[in-house]
Coordinates of C-alpha atoms in Angstrom, one line a residue:
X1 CA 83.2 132.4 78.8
X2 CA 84.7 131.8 75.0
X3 CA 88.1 132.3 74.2
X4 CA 88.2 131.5 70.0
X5 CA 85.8 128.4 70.0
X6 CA 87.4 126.9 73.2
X7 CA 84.7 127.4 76.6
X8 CA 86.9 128.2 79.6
X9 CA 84.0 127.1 82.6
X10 CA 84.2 126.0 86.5
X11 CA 81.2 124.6 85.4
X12 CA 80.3 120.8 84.1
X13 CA 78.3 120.7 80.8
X14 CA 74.5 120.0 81.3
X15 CA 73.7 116.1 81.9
X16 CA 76.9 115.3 82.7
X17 CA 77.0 112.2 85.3
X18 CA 76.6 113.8 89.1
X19 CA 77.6 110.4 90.4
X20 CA 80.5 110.2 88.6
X21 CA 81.7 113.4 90.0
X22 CA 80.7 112.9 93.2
X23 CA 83.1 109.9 93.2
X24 CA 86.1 111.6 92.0
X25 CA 86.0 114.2 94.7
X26 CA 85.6 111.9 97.2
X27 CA 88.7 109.9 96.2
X28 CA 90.5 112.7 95.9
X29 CA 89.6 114.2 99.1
X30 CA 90.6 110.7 100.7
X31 CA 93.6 110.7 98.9
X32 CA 94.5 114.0 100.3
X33 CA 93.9 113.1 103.9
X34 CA 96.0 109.6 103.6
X35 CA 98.9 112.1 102.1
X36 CA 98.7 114.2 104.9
X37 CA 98.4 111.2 107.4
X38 CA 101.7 109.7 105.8
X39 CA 103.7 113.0 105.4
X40 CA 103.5 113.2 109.1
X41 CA 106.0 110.5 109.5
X42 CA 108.8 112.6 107.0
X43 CA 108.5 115.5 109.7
X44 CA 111.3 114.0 112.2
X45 CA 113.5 114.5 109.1
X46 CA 111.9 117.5 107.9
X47 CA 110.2 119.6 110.1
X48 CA 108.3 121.4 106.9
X49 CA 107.5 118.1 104.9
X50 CA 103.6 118.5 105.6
X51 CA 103.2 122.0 104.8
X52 CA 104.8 121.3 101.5
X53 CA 103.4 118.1 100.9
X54 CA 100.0 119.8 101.2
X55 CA 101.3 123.1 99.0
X56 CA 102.2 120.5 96.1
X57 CA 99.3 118.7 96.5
X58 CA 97.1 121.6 96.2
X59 CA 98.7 122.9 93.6
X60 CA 98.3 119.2 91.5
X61 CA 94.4 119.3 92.4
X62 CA 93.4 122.6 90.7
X63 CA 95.4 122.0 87.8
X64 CA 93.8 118.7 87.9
X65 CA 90.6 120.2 88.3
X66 CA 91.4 122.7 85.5
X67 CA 92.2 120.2 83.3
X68 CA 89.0 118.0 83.9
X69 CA 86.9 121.3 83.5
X70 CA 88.5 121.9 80.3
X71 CA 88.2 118.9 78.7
X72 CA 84.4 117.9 79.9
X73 CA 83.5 121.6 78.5
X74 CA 85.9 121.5 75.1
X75 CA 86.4 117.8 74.1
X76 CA 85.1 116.3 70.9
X77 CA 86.4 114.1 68.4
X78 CA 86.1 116.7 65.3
X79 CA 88.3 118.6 67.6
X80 CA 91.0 116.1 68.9
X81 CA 91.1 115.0 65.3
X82 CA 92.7 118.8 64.4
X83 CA 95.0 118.4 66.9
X84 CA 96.6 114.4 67.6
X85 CA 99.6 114.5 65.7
X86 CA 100.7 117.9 67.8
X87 CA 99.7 116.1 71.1
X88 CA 100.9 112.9 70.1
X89 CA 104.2 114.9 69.0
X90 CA 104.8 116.3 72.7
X91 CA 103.9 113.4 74.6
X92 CA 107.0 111.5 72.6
X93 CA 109.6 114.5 73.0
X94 CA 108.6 114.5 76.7
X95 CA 109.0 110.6 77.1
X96 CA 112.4 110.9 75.0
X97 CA 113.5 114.4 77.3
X98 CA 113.5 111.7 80.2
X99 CA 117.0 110.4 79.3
X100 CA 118.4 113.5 81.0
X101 CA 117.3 113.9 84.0
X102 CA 118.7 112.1 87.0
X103 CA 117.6 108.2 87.5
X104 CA 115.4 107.2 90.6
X105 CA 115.2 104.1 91.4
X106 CA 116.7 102.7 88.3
X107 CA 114.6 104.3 86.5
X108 CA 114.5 108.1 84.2
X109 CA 111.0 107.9 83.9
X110 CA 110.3 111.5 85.3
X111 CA 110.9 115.1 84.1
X112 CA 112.6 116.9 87.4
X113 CA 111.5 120.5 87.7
X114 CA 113.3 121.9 90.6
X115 CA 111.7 125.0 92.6
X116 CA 112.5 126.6 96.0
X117 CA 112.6 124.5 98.5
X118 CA 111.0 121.6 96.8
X119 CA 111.1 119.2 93.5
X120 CA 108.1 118.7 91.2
X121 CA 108.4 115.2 88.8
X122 CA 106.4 115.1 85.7
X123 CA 105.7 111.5 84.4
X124 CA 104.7 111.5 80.6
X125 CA 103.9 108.0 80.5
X126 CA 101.0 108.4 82.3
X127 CA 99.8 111.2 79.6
X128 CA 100.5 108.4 76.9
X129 CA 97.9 106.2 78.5
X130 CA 94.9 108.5 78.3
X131 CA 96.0 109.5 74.6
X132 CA 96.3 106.1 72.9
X133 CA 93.1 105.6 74.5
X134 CA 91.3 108.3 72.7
X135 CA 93.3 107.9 69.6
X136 CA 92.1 104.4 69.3
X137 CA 88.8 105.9 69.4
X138 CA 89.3 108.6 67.0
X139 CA 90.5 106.1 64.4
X140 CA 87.8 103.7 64.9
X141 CA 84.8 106.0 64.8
X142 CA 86.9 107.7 61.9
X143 CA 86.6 104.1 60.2
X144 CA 82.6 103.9 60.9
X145 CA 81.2 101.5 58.8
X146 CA 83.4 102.1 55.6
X147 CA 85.0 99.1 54.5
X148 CA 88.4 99.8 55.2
X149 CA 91.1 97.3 56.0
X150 CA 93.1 96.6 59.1
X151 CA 96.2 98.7 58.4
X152 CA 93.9 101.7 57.0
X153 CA 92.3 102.0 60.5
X154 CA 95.2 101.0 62.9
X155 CA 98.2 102.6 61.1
X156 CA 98.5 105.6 63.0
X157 CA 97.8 104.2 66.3
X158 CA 100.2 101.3 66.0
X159 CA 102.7 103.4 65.1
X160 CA 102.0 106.0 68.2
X161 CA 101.4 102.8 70.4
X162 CA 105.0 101.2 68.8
X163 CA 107.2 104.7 69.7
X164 CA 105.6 105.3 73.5
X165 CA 106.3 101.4 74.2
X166 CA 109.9 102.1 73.3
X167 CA 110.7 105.4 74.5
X168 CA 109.1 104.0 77.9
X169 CA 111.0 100.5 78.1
X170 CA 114.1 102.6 77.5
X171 CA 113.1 104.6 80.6
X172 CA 113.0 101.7 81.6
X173 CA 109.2 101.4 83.4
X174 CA 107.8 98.1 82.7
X175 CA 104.8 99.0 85.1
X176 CA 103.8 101.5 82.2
X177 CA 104.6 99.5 80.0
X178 CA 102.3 96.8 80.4
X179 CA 99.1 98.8 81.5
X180 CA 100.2 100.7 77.7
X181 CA 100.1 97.4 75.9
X182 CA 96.5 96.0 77.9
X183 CA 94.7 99.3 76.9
X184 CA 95.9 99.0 73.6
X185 CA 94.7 95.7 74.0
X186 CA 91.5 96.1 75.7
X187 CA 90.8 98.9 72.9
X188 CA 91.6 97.4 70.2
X189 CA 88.9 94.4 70.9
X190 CA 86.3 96.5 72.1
X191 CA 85.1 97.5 68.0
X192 CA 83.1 95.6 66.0
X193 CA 84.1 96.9 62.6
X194 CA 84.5 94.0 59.6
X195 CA 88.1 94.8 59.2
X196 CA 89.2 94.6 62.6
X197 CA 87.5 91.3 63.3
X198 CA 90.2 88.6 61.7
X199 CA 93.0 90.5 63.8
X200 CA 91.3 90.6 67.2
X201 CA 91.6 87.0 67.2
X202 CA 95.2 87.3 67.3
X203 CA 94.7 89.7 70.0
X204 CA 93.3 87.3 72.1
X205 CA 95.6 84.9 71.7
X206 CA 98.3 87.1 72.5
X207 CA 96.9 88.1 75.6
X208 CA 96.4 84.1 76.1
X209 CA 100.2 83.3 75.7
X210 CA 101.0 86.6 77.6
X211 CA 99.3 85.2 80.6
X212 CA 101.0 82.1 80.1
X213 CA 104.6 83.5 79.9
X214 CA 103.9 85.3 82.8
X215 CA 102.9 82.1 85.1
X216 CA 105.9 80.3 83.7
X217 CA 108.4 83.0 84.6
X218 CA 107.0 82.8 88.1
X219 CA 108.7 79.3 88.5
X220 CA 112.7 78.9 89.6
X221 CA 113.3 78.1 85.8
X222 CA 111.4 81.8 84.6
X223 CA 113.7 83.6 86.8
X224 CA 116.8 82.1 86.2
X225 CA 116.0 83.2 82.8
X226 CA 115.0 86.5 83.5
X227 CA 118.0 86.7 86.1
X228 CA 120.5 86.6 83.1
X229 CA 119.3 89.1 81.1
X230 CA 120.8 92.1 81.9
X231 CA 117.5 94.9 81.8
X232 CA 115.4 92.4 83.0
X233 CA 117.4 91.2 86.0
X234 CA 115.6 93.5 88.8
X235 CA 112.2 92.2 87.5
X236 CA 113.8 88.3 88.6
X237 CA 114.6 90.1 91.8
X238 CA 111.2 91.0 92.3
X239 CA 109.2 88.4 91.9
X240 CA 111.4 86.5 93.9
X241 CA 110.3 89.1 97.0
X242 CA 106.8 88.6 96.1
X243 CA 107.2 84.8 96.2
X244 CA 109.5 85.4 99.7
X245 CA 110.5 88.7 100.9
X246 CA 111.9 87.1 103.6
X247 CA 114.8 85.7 101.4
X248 CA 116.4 89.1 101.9
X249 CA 114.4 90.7 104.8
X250 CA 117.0 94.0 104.9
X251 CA 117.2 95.0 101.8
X252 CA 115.5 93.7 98.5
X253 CA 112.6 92.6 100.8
X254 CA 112.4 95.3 103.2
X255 CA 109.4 97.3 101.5
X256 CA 107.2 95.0 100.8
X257 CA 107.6 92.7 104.1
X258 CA 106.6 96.2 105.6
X259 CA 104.0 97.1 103.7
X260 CA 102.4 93.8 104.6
X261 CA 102.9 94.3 108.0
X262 CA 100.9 97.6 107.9
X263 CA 98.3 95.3 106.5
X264 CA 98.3 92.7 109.0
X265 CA 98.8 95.4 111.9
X266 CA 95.2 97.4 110.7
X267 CA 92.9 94.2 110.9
X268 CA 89.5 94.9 110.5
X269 CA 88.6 98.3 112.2
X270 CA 92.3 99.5 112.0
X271 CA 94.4 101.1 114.5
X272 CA 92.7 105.1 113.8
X273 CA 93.6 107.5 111.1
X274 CA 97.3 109.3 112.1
X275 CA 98.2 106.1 114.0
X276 CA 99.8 103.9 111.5
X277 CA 103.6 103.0 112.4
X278 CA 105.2 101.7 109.1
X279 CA 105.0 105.1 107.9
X280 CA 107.5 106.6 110.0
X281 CA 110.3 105.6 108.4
X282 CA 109.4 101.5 107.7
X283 CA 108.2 102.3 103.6
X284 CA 109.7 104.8 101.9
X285 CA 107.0 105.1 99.6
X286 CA 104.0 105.7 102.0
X287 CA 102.2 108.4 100.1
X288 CA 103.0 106.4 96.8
X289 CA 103.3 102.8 96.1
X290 CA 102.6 101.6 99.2
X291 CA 99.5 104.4 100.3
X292 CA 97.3 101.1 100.6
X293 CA 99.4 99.4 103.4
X294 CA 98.5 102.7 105.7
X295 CA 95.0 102.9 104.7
X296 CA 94.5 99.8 105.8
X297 CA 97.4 100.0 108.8
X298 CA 94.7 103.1 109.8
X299 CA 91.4 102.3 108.5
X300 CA 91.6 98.5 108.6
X301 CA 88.8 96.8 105.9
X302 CA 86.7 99.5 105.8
X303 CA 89.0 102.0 104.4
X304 CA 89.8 99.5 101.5
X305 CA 86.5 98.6 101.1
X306 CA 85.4 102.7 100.3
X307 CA 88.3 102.8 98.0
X308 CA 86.5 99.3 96.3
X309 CA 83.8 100.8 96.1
X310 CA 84.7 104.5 94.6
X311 CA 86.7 102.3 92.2
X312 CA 83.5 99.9 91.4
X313 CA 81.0 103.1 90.9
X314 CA 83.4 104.6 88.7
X315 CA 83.9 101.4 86.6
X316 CA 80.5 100.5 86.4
X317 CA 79.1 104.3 85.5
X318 CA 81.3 104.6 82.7
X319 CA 80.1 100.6 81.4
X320 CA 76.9 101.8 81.5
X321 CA 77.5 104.9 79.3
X322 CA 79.6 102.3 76.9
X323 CA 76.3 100.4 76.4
X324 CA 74.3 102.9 75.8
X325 CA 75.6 104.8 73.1
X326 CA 76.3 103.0 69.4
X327 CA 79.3 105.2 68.7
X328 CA 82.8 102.4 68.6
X329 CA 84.6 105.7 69.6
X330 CA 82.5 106.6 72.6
X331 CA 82.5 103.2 73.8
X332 CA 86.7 102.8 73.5
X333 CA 86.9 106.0 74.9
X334 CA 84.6 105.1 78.3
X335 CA 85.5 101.5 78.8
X336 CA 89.4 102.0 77.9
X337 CA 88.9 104.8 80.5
X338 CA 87.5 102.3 82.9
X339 CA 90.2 99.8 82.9
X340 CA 92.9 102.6 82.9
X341 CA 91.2 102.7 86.6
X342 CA 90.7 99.2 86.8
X343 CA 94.6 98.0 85.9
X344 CA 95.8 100.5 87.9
X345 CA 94.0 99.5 90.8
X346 CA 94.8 95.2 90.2
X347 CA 98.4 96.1 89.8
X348 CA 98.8 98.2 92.6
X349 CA 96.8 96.3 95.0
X350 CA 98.2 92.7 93.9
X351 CA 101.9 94.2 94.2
X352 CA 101.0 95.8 98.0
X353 CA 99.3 92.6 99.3
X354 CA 102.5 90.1 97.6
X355 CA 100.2 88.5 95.1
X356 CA 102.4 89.9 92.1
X357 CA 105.8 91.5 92.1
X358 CA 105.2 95.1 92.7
X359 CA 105.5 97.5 89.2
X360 CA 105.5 100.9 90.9
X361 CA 102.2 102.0 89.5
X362 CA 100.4 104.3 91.7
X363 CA 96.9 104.0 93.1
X364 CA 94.6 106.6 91.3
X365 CA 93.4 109.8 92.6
X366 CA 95.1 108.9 96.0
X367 CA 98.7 108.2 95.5
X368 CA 100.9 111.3 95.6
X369 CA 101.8 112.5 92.3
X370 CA 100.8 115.2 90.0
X371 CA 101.3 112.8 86.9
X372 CA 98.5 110.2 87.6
X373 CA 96.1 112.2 89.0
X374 CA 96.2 114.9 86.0
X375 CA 96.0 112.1 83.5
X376 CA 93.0 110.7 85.4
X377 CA 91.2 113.9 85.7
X378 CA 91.9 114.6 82.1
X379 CA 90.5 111.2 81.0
X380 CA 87.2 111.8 83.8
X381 CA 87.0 115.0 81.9
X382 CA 86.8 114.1 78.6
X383 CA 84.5 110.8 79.8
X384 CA 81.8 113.6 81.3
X385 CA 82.4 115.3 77.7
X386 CA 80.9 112.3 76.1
X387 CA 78.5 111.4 78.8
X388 CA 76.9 114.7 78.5
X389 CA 76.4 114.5 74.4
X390 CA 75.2 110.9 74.6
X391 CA 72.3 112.1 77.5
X392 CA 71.6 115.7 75.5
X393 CA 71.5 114.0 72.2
X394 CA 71.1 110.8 72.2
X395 CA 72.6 107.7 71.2
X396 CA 71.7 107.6 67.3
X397 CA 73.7 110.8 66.3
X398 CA 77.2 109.0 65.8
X399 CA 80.0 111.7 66.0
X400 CA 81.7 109.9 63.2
X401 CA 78.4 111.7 60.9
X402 CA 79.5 115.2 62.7
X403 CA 83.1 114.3 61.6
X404 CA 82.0 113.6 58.1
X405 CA 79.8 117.1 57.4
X406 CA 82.6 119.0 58.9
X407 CA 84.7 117.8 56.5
X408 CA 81.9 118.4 53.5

């Protein structure tokens, strides 16, 4: 069905990537069943906390699933190019409309809708993440092989990258904020364009002395530092807990000595899916942050090793699309994609298991949230878009040529 140019469609295009899709229902079919599993323990407080756990999380999945139809059926860089500034435009008035909504956990990162009998949360950051990734692609197959300088391709992504940053550090949500700046990272040095070249260096370095910074403020001398400043005292407090929870074992320590005993308690077979203790009460965030510690409280090894291995198909599909295609847009589009799965997966995992202080980013296509898991779809969308015209047309048609005679 066509509506004005735009295909509305249940329906994948032709040659999109089976196992891609495949993979994504899975996970969120797992996810699903691990919300339901740690709902169960919010039902001694609320006797209807599964039934609408499970109505909200339905509801999240088909507009998820709207939204990854729409996309893989309608997205193209001729047509996002009509249309960035607008979408860029909302995505900053919904990160700014933050500031007045009611704080959670010292943070106003969410837009509260309230309905009967239950609260839906918007997060716009996670929106941001999926559109500077494709408007670093835009700009960079826009550049094609014209010599053009660094400012002339980066300008309007810098400046889209520079306002999100703020408006989310304002928030604040630091978690965000540093998977915003690796993708914008990570995108930036994926190109090979002349004018990029001199300033990708820098890049690297950057990401060099970040690394750096970030070891040093792990010692007793980094968080004194970070200890006096006043928006950065909580992220002191943190990766003190990660160093020793047991410092403050009832309080700043509680969640995350809990989530690792969930982790210790599953072992290698687990102790059966419903079974899991720590969710009845023990960690607060269950069905969020810490989803991980019960899958593996109730699944043991195996039940992180399927979500490894989801994660690892995933990854590697969308490399191997990157490779094969010589569009730079296509390939910053699929690979930044791919680590938008893969940070979000090192960050949440190394902040359950201790090895980093936790940043309150959720675990795709499983944690609870309508947020991440329309964002993902979204980006899986528009990554089956491009799969399907690389496979129907080939690698050596460059959109950035389609761009160009539309404009003629």
């Amino acid at each position: 069905m066509r509506v004005k140019n735009v295909i509305i469609s249940l329906k994948l295009p032709k040659k999109y990537d089976i196992l891609i899709q495949a993979t994504v229902l899975l996970l969120i079919a797992f996810g699903t069943l691990m919300i339901c599993s740690t709902t169960v323990g919010k039902t001694a407080q609320d006797t209807m906390a599964l039934p609408k756990a499970m109505l909200k999380q339905g509801v999240f999945i088909c507009v998820s699933y709207c939204l990854m139809m729409f996309f893989a059926n309608n997205f193209s860089l001729s047509k996002f190019r009509k249309h960035y500034l607008i979408v860029g435009a909302v995505i900053l008035i919904a990160l700014f409309s933050t500031r007045f909504f009611t704080e959670v956990y010292g943070s106003k990162a969410w837009i509260r809708i309230p309905l009967p009998g239950m609260e839906v949360t918007l997060q716009p950051s996670e929106f941001a993440k999926v559109y500077l990734i494709v408007l670093i692609g835009l700009f960079v197959e826009m550049a094609g092989h014209r010599r053009l300088d660094f400012w002339s391709i980066v300008r309007i992504p810098v400046l889209f990258f520079a306002a999100m940053l703020i408006l989310i550090v304002l928030q604040p949500d630091l978690g965000a904020a540093a998977i915003l700046c690796l993708l914008a990272a990570i995108c930036f040095l994926i190109p090979s364009h002349q004018g990029l070249r001199q300033k990708q260096k820098w890049v690297k370095w950057l990401l060099v002395i970040g690394s750096i910074l970030a070891l040093l403020f792990t010692s007793s001398i980094g968080i004194k530092i970070l200890s006096e400043i006043p928006f950065l005292s909580h992220v002191a407090q943190r990766i003190e807990n990660t160093i020793n929870p047991f410092n403050d074992p009832f309080n700043t320590g509680y969640q995350a000595i809990n989530g690792l005993y969930g982790i210790a308690r599953g072992g290698l077979t687990g102790v059966g899916l419903g079974q899991s203790i720590q969710k009845y009460g023990y960690l607060t965030q269950s069905d969020n942050d810490y989803i991980l510690s019960i899958i593996i409280e109730e699944l043991g090894i195996f039940g992180f090793l399927f979500v490894v291995l989801c994660y690892g198909l995933l990854i590697q599909r969308l490399f191997y699309y990157a490779f094969r295609t010589k569009s730079e847009g296509y390939k910053v589009i699929l690979i930044g994609s791919a680590m938008y799965i893969f940070l979000h997966f090192a960050l949440n995992v190394g902040g359950v298991s201790g090895l980093i202080p936790l940043t309150g980013v959720p675990l795709l296509f499983i944690s609870s949230g309508g947020s991440s898991l329309m964002s993902i779809m979204s980006a899986m969308g528009i990554c089956q878009a491009i799969i399907s015209r690389i496979r129907r047309q080939g690698a050596d048609q460059l959109p950035n040529q389609r761009i160009k005679k539309k404009e003629s």
